[in-house]
Coordinates of C-alpha atoms and ligand atoms in Angstrom, one line a residue:
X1 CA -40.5 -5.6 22.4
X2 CA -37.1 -5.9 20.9
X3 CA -36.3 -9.2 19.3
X4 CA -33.4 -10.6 20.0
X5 CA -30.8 -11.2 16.5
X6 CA -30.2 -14.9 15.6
X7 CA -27.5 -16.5 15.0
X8 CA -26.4 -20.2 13.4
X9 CA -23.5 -21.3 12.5
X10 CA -22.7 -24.8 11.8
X11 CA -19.6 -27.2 11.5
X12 CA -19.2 -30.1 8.7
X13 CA -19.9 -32.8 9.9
X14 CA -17.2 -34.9 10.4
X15 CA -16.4 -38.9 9.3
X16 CA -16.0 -41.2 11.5
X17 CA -13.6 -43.5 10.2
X18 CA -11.0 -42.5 12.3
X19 CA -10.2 -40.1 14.9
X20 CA -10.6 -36.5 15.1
X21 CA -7.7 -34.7 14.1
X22 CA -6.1 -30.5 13.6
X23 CA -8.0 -30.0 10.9
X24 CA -11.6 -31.2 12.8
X25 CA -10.1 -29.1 15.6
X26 CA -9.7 -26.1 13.4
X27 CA -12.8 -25.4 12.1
X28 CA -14.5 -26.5 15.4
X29 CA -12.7 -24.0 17.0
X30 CA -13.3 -21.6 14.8
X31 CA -16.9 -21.8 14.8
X32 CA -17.0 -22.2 19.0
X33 CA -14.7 -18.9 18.5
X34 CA -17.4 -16.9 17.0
X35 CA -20.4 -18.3 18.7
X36 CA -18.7 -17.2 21.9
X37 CA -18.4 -13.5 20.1
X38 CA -21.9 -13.6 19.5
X39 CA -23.4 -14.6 22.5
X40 CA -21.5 -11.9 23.9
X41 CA -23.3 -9.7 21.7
X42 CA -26.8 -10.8 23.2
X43 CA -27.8 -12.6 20.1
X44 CA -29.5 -16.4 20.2
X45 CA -27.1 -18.0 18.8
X46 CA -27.4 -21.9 17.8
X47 CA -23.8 -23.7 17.5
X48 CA -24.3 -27.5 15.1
X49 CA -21.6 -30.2 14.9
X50 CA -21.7 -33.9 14.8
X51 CA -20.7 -36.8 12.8
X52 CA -20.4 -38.1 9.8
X53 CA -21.4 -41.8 10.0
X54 CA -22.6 -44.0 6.9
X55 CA -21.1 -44.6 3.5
X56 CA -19.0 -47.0 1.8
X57 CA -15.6 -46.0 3.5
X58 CA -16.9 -46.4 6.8
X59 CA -18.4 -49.6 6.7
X60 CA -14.9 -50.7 5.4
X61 CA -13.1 -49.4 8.4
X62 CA -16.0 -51.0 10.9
X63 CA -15.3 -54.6 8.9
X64 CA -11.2 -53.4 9.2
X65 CA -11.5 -53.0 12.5
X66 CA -13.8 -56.6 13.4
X67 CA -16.6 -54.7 14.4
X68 CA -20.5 -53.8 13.7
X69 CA -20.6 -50.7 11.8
X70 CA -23.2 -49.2 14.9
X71 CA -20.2 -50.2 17.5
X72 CA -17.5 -48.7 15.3
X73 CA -19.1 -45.4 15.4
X74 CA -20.3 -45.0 18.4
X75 CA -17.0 -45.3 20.1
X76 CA -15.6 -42.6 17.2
X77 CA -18.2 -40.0 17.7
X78 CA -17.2 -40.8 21.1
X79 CA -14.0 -39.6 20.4
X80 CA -15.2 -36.2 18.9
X81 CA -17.1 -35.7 21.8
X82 CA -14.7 -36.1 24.4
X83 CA -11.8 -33.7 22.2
X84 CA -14.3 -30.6 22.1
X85 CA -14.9 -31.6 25.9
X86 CA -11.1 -30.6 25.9
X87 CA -11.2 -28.0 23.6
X88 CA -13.9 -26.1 25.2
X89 CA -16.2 -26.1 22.5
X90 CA -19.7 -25.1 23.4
X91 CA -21.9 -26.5 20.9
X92 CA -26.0 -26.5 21.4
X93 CA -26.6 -29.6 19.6
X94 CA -24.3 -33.1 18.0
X95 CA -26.3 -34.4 15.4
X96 CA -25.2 -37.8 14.8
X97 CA -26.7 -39.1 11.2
X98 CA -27.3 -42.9 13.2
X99 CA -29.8 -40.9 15.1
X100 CA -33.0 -42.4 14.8
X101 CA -35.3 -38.8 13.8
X102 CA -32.0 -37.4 11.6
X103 CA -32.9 -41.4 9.6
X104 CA -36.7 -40.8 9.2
X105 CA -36.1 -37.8 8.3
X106 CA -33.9 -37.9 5.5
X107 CA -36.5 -40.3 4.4
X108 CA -39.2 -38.1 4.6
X109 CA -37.3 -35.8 2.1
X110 CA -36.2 -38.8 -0.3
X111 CA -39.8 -40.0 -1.0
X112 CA -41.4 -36.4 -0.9
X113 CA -38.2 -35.6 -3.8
X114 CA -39.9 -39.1 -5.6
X115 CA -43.2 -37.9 -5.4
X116 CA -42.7 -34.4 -7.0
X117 CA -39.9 -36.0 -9.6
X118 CA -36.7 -34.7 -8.5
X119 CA -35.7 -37.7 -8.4
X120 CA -35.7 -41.0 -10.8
X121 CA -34.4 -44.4 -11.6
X122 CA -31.9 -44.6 -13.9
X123 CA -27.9 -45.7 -14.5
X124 CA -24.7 -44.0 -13.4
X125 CA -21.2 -45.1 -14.5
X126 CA -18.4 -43.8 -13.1
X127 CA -15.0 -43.4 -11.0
X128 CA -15.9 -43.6 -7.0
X129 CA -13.4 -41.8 -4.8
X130 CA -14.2 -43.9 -1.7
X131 CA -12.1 -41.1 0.3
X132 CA -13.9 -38.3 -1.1
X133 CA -17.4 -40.6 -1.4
X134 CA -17.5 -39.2 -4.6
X135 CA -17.4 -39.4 -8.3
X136 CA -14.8 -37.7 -9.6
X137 CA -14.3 -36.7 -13.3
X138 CA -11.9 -37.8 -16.2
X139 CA -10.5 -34.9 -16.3
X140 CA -9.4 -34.1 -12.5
X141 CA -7.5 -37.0 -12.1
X142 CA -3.9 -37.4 -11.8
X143 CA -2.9 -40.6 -13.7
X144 CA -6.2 -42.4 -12.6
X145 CA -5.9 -41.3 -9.5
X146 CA -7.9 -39.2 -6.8
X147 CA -6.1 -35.9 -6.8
X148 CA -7.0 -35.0 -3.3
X149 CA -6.6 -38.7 -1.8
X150 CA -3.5 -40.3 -4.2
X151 CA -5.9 -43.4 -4.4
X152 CA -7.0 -45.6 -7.5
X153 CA -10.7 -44.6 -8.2
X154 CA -12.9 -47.4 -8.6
X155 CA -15.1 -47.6 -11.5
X156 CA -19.1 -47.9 -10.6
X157 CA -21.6 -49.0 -13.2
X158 CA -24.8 -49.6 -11.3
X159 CA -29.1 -48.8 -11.4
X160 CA -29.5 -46.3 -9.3
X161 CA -31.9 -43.0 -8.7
X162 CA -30.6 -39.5 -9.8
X163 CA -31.5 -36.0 -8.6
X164 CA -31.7 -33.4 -11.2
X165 CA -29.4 -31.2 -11.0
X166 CA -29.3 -28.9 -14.3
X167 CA -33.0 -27.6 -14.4
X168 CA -32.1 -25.6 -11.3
X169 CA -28.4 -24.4 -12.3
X170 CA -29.4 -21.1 -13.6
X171 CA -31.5 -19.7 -10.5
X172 CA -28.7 -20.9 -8.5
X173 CA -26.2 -18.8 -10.3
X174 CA -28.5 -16.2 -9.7
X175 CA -28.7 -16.9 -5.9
X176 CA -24.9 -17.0 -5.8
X177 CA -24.2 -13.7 -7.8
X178 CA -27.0 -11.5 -6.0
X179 CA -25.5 -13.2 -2.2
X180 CA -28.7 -14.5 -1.3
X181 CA -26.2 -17.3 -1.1
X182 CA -23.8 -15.4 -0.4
X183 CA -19.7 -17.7 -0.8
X184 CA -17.3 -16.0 0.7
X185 CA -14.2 -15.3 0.9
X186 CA -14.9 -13.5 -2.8
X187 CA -12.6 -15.6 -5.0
X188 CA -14.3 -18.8 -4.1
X189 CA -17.3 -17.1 -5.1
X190 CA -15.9 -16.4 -8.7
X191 CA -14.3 -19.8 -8.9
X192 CA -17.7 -21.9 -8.2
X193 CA -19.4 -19.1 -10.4
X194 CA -17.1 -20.0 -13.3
X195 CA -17.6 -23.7 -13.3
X196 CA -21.5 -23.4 -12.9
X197 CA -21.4 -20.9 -15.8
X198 CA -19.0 -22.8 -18.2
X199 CA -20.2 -26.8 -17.1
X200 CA -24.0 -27.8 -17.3
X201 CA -23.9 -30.2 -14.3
X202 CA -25.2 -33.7 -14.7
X203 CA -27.9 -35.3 -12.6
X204 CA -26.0 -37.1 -9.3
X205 CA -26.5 -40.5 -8.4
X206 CA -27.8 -40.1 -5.0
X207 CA -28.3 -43.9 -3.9
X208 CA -26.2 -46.8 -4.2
X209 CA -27.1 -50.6 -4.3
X210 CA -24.1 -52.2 -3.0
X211 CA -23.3 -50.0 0.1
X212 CA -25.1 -51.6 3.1
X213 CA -24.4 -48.5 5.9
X214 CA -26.8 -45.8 4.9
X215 CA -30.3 -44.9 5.1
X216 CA -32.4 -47.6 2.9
X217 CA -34.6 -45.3 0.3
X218 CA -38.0 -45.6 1.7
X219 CA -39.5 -46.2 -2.0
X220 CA -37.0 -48.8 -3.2
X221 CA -35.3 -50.7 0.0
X222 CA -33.0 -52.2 -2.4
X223 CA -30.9 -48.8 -2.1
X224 CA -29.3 -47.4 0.2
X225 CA -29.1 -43.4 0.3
X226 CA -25.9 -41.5 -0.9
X227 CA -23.7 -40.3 2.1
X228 CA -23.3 -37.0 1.4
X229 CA -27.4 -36.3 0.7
X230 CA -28.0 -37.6 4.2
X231 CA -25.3 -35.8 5.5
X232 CA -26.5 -32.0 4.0
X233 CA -30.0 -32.8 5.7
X234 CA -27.7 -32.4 9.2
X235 CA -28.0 -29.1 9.1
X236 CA -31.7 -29.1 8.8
X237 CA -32.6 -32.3 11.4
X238 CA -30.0 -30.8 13.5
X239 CA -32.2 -28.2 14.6
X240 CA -34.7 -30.5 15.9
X241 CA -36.6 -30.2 11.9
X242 CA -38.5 -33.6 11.3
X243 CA -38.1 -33.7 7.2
X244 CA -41.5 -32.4 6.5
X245 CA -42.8 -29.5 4.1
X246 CA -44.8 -28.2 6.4
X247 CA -42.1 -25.9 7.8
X248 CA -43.2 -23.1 6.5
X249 CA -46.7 -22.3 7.9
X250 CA -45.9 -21.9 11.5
X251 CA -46.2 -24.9 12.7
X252 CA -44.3 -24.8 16.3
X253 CA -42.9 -21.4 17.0
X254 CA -40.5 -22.8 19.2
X255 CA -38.9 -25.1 16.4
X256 CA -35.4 -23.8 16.6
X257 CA -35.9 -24.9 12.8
X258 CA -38.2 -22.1 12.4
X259 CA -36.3 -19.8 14.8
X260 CA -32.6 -20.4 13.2
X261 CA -32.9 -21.5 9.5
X262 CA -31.4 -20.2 7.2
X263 CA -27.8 -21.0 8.7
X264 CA -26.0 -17.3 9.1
X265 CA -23.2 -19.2 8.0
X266 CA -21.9 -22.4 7.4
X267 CA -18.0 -23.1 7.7
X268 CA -16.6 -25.5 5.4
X269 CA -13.1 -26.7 4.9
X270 CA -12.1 -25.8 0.8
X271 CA -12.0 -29.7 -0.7
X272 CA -15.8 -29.7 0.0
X273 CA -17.0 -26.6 -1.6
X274 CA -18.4 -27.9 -4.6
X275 CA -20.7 -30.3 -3.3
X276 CA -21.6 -27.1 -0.8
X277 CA -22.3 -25.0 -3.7
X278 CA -24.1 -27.2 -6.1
X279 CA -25.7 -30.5 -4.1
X280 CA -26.6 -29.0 -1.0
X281 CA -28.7 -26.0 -2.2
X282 CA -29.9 -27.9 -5.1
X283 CA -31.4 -29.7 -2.9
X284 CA -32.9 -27.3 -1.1
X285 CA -34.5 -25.7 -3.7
X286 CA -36.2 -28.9 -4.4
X287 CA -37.6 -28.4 -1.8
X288 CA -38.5 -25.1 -1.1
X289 CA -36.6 -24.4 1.5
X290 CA -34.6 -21.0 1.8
X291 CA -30.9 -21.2 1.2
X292 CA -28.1 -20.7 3.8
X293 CA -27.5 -17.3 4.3
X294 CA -23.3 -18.0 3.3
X295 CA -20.8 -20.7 3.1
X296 CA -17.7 -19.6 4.4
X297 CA -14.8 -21.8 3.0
X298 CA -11.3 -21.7 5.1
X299 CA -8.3 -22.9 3.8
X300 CA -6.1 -26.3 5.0
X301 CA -3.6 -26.5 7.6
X302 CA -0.1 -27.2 6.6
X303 CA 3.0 -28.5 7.8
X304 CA 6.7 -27.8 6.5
X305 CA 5.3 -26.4 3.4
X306 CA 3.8 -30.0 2.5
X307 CA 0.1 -31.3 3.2
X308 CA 0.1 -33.5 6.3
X309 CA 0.0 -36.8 6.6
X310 CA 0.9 -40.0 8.0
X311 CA 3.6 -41.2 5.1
X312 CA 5.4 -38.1 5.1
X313 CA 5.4 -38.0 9.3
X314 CA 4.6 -34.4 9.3
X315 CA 1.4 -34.6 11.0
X316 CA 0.7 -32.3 14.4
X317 CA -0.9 -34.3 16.5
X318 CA -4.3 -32.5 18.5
X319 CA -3.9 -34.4 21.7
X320 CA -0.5 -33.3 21.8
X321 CA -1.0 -29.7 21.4
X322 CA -3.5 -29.7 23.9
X323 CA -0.6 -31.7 26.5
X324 CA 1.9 -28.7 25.6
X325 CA -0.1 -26.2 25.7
X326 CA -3.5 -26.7 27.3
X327 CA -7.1 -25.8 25.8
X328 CA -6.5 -22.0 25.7
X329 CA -3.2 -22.0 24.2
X330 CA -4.5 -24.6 21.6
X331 CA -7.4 -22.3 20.4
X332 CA -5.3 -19.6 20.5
X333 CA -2.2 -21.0 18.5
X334 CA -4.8 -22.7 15.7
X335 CA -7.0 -19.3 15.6
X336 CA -3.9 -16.9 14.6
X337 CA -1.8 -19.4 12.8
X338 CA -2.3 -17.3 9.5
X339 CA -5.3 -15.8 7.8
X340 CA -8.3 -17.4 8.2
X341 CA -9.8 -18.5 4.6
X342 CA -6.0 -19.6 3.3
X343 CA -4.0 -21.8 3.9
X344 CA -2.2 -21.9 7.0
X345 CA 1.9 -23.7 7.7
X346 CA 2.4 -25.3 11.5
X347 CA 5.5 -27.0 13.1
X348 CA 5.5 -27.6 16.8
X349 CA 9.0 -25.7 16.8
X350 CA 7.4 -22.5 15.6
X351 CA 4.4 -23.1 17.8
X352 CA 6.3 -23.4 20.9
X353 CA 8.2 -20.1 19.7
X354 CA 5.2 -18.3 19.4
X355 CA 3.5 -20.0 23.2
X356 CA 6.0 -18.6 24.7
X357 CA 6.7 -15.5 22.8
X358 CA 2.8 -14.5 22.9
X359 CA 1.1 -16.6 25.6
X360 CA 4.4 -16.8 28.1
X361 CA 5.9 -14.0 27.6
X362 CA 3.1 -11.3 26.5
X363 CA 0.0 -12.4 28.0
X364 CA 1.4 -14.1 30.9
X365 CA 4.3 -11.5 31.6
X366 CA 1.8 -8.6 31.7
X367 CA -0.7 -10.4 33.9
X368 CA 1.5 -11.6 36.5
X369 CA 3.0 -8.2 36.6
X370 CA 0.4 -6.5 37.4
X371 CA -1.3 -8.9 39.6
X372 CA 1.7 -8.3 42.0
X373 CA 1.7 -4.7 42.0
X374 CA -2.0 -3.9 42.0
X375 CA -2.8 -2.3 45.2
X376 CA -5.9 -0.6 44.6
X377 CA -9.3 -3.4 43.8
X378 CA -11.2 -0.4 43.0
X379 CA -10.7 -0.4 39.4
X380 CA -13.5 -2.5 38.0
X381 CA -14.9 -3.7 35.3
X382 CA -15.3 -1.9 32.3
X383 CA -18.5 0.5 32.0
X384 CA -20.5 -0.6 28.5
X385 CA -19.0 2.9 26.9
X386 CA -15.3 2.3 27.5
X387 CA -13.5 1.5 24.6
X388 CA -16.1 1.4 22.1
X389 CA -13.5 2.3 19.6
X390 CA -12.1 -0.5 19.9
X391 CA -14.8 -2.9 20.5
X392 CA -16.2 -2.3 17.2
X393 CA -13.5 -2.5 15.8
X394 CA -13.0 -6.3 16.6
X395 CA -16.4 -6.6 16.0
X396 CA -15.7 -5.6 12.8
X397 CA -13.3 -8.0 12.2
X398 CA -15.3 -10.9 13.6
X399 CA -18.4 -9.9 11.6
X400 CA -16.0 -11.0 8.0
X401 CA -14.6 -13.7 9.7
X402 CA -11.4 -12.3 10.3
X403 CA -10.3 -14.2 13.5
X404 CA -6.9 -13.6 12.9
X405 CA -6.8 -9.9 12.6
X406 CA -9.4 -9.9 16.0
X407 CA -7.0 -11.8 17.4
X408 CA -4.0 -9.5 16.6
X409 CA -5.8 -6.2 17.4
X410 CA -6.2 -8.0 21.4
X411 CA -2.4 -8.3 20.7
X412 CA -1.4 -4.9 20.1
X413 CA -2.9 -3.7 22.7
X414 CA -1.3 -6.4 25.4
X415 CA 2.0 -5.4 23.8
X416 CA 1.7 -1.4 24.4
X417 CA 1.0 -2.5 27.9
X418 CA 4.2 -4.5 28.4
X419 CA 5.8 -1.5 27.2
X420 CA 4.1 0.7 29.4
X421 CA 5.3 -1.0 32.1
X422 CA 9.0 -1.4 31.0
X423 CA 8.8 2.5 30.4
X424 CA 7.2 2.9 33.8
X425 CA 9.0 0.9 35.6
X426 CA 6.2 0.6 38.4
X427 CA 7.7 -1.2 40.7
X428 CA 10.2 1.9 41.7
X429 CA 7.4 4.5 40.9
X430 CA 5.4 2.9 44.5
X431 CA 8.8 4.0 46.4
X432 CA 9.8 7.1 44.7
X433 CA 6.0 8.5 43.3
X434 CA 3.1 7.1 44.9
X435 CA 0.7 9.3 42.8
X436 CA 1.9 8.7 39.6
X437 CA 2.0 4.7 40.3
X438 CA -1.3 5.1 41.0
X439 CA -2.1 6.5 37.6
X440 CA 0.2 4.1 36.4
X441 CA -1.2 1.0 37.8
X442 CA -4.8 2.5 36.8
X443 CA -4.2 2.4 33.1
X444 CA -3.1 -1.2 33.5
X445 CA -5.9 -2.5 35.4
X446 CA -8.3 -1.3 33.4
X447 CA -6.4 -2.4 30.1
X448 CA -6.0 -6.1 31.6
X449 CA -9.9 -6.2 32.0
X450 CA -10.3 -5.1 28.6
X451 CA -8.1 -7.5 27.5
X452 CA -10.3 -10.3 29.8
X453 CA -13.2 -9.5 28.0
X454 CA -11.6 -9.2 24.9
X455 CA -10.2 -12.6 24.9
X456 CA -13.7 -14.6 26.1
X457 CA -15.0 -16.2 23.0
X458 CA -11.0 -17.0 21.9
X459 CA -9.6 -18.7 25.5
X460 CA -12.7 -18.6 27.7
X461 CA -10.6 -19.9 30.4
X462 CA -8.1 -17.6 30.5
X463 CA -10.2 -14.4 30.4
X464 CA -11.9 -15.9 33.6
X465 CA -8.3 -16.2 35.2
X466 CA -7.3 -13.3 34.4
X467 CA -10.8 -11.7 35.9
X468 CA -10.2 -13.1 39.1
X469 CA -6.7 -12.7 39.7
X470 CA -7.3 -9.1 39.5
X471 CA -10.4 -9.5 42.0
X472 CA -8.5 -11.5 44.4
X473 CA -4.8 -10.5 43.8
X474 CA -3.6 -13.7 43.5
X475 CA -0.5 -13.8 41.0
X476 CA -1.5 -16.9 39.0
X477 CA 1.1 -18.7 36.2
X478 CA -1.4 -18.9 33.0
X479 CA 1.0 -20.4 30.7
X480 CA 4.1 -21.6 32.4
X481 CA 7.5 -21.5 29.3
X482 CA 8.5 -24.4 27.0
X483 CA 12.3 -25.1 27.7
Ligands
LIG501 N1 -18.3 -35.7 6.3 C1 -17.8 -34.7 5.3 C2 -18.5 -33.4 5.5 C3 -20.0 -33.5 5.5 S1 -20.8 -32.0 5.8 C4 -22.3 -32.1 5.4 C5 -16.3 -34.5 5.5 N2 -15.8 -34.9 6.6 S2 -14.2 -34.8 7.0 O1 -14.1 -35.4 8.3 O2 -13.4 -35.5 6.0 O3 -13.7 -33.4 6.9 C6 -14.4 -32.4 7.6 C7 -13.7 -31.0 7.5 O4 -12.4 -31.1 8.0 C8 -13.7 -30.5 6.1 O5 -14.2 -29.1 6.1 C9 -12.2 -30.4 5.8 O6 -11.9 -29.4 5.0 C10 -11.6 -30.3 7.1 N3 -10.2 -30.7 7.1 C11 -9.7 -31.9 6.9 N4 -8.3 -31.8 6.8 C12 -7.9 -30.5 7.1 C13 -6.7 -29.8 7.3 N5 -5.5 -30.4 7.2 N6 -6.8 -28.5 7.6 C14 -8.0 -27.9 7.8 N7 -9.2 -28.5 7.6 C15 -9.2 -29.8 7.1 O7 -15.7 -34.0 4.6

C-alpha cells in the first residue's frame, strides 16, 4: 500500500480587534494558494486558520466598543469568516482560541509545564506593547516608543509565573542550524541565529494578573494566561489535539494530530518571527513535542513606498479589491504583487493597470479568442505525460514557496499564446487554410487547458470557467476592463 504524503500548513492566527484587512488576506491566500497545489498533487493536506481572541488589547476594544468581550469577538471572527467565504479560501479547520477544548487544553499544558518546572512564580518588570502584546526591550525603542506600533509602552511591574527560556537556547540553535527547524527564506534564518547566539534570552512572563480575557491558569486562578502562549497551542488544538502528553504512543490513529504534526510549514508575517523562533518551540520542547518542520516568514505589503495605515490614508481596502476585481483577480493581483518573502508596494492605480493588462487583456483576450474560433471539442484534457516539463517546473517553484515565479511561468506561457494568435491570425487561416487552422487552433486548445489546470490552486474559479467554455463553446467575459 502506498501512503499517501501529508501536508499542513497553517495561518497566524489573527486578532480580533478589528476587522480583517490586505495583510490577513495575504497570507491567507497564500496558504489557500498552496494547499490547493498540493491537493492537486494527491497529498492529505490539512489547511489551519482562525482567530486570535484574548489579551489585554482586545478586551479594550470589546469595553470601546460597549460590549461583552464574548459578543465582541464573535461578530469579528465572524468577519474573518465571511472574507475567506469571498476569497475562496478552503481551509479544513478555524480554530477559534474561545473554543471551549482549544481553553482546556491550553490548560492541560500550563499545569503539566507546573508540574515538571518549566514554569514558576516569580516578578517581571517591564515595557508592555499592548499592540504587539509584548514586552519590548530598552533598547528597540524609538524615544519610548513601540517601533512597530508608534505607541507609548506601558511599564508592568507585577507577580507573575515565567517559563524558562535559556536552559533550552542551545539545542534550539542546534535545531535551527541543522533545519530540523528549518526558517526560511535563508537570511531570516541567519538573522534569528545571530540574536540567539549573541543574547542569552530571559525567562518570559507567560501570565498576567490584571488582564481579565484569557485563559485563567488552572493552578493559580488569580492569573490569567499570556496571549501569545495560548495562541501557539492553535496550532496543536487546531488539529483536534486535547493538550495531553500522551500523543505520542498511538493513541487514536485517526487524530489528524497524530496524522499532520509536525506543521510542513507554518506562514508567518516578519514582525512575529521572534516570538515564532524562540517562544513557540521553546515551548514545545518542554514538552516533548517535535518541532514544526519550517517557519516561512513573508514580507509586509506596502503602499506608495510607506507602511499603510489609517493616518497616512494609504490603506487598500480588501473589500474593495474584491468589488473591482472579484475573488480571482484578488488572489491573483495579491499572489504576484512582488516576491513572496519581501516586501511587496500596492496602489489601486497600478493594480487596475496590471487587471487589465494581465487578467483583461492576456488571460481574458486569449480565452475569449479561442472560445469563438474553436470548432473542433475533440481536443481534451491533457493526458498525465503532457507537459511534464513544465509541470515540474512550477512545482518546483511552489515546493520553495515561490508563488510569484509559479505564477509568472503560467504567464509566459499565456503570452506566447496571444502571440501565436496575432502571428496566426486564425480567423483568416479557417477561409484561406482549413488544415493549417486546424493545427493552429489545436496548439491553442490544448495550451488553454494547460493553462486551466495550471491556474487551479491560484483562481480556482477561473480555471473552472475556462474548462467549460472550451467544453461548451460558450465565449464567456472572465474579467470585463477597468475604464
Ligand atoms: N495574533 C497574532 C498571531 C498569533 S499566531 C500564533 C497576530 N495577529 S495579527 O492579526 O496582528 O497579524 C497576523 C498576520 O498578519 C501577521 O503574520 C502579520 O505579519 C500579518 N500582517 C499584518 N499587516 C500586514 C501587512 N501590511 N502586510 C502583510 N502582512 C501583514 O500577530
Amino acid at each position: 500500500m502506498i501512503m499517501k504524503k501529508n501536508f499542513y500548513i497553517t495561518t497566524p492566527i489573527y486578532y480580533v480587534n478589528a476587522l480583517p484587512h490586505i495583510g490577513h488576506a495575504y497570507t491567507t491566500i497564500a496558504a489557500d494558494a498552496l494547499a490547493r497545489f498540493h491537493r492537486l498533487q494527491k497529498e492529505e493536506v490539512f489547511l489551519l486558520t482562525g482567530t486570535d481572541e484574548h489579551g489585554l488589547k482586545i478586551q479594550h476594544k470589546a469595553k470601546e466598543a460597549g460590549k461583552e468581550p464574548q459578543e465582541f469577538v464573535n461578530e469579528i471572527s465572524g468577519d474573518f469568516k465571511n472574507l475567506w467565504r469571498k476569497l475562496d479560501i478552503k481551509y479544513d479547520n478555524f480554530i477559534r482560541t474561545t473554543d471551549p477544548a482549544h481553553k482546556a487544553a491550553v490548560e492541560k499544558v500550563l499545569q503539566a509545564l507546573y508540574d515538571k518546572g518549566a514554569i514558576y512564580k516569580g516578578k517581571y518588570e517591564g515595557l508592555y506593547c499592548v499592540a504587539c502584546e509584548q514586552f519590548r526591550s530598552e533598547n528597540e525603542l524609538a524615544e519610548g516608543r513601540c517601533p512597530d506600533h508608534d505607541i507609548v509602552l506601558e511599564k508592568i511591574k507585577e507577580e507573575c509565573y515565567l517559563l524558562k527560556m535559556g536552559e533550552l537556547q542551545s539545542e534550539l540553535i542546534g535545531k535551527i542550524e541543522s533545519d530540523e527547524f528549518a526558517i526560511r527564506p535563508e537570511r531570516y534564518k541567519k538573522e534569528i541565529l545571530s540574536f540567539l547566539k549573541n543574547e542569552k534570552l530571559k525567562d518570559i512572563s507567560i501570565s498576567r494578573k490584571n488582564v481579565s480575557w484569557g485563559v485563567p491558569l488552572p493552578f493559580d486562578k488569580e492569573h490569567t494566561t499570556y496571549v501569545w502562549v495560548d495562541a501557539f497551542l492553535n496550532y496543536l488544538t487546531g488539529l483536534g489535539w486535547d493538550g495531553s502528553q500522551t500523543f505520542n504512543v498511538g493513541i487514536s490513529p485517526a487524530l489528524n494530530f497524530e496524522k499532520f504534526w509536525p506543521a510542513d510549514v507554518q506562514l508567518i508575517g516578519k514582525d512575529i518571527l521572534r516570538v515564532h523562533a524562540t517562544i513557540w518551540p521553546i515551548m514545545l520542547m518542554h514538552f516533548g513535542i517535535r518541532l514544526p518542520k519550517m517557519l516561512f516568514v513573508h514580507g509586509h505589503i506596502r503602499s506608495g513606498g510607506r507602511k499603510m495605515s489609517k493616518t497616512l490614508g494609504n490603506t487598500i481596502a480588501i473589500e474593495d479589491m474584491l468589488s473591482k476585481f472579484g475573488a480571482d483577480g484578488t488572489r491573483y493581483l495579491l499572489m504576484s504583487a512582488g516576491t513572496f518573502g519581501e516586501d511587496v508596494d500596492l496602489t489601486m492605480e497600478r493594480m487596475i493597470e496590471k487587471y487589465n493588462a494581465d487578467l483583461a487583456n492576456g488571460l481574458g483576450n486569449l480565452v475569449s479568442r479561442v472560445i469563438k474560433l474553436v470548432t473542433n471539442p475533440k481536443s481534451q484534457a491533457l493526458n498525465p505525460k503532457q507537459f511534464q516539463g513544465i509541470k515540474s517546473k512550477i512545482q518546483n517553484f511552489i515546493s520553495n514557496l515561490k508563488i510569484d515565479e509559479a505564477l509568472e511561468e503560467i504567464w509566459k506561457i499565456l503570452r506566447q499564446n496571444n502571440k501565436f494568435v496575432e502571428e496566426n491570425k486564425p480567423w483568416e487561416l479557417a477561409k484561406s487554410d482549413r488544415a493549417k487552422f486546424e493545427k493552429v487552433m489545436e496548439k491553442l486548445v490544448l495550451d488553454l487547458y494547460l493553462i486551466s489546470e495550471l491556474l487551479i490552486p491560484f483562481m480556482p474559479e477561473t480555471a473552472e470557467k475556462i474548462k467549460k467554455a472550451l467544453k461548451s463553446k460558450q465565449p464567456t467575459i472572465l474579467f470585463p476592463k477597468i475604464k
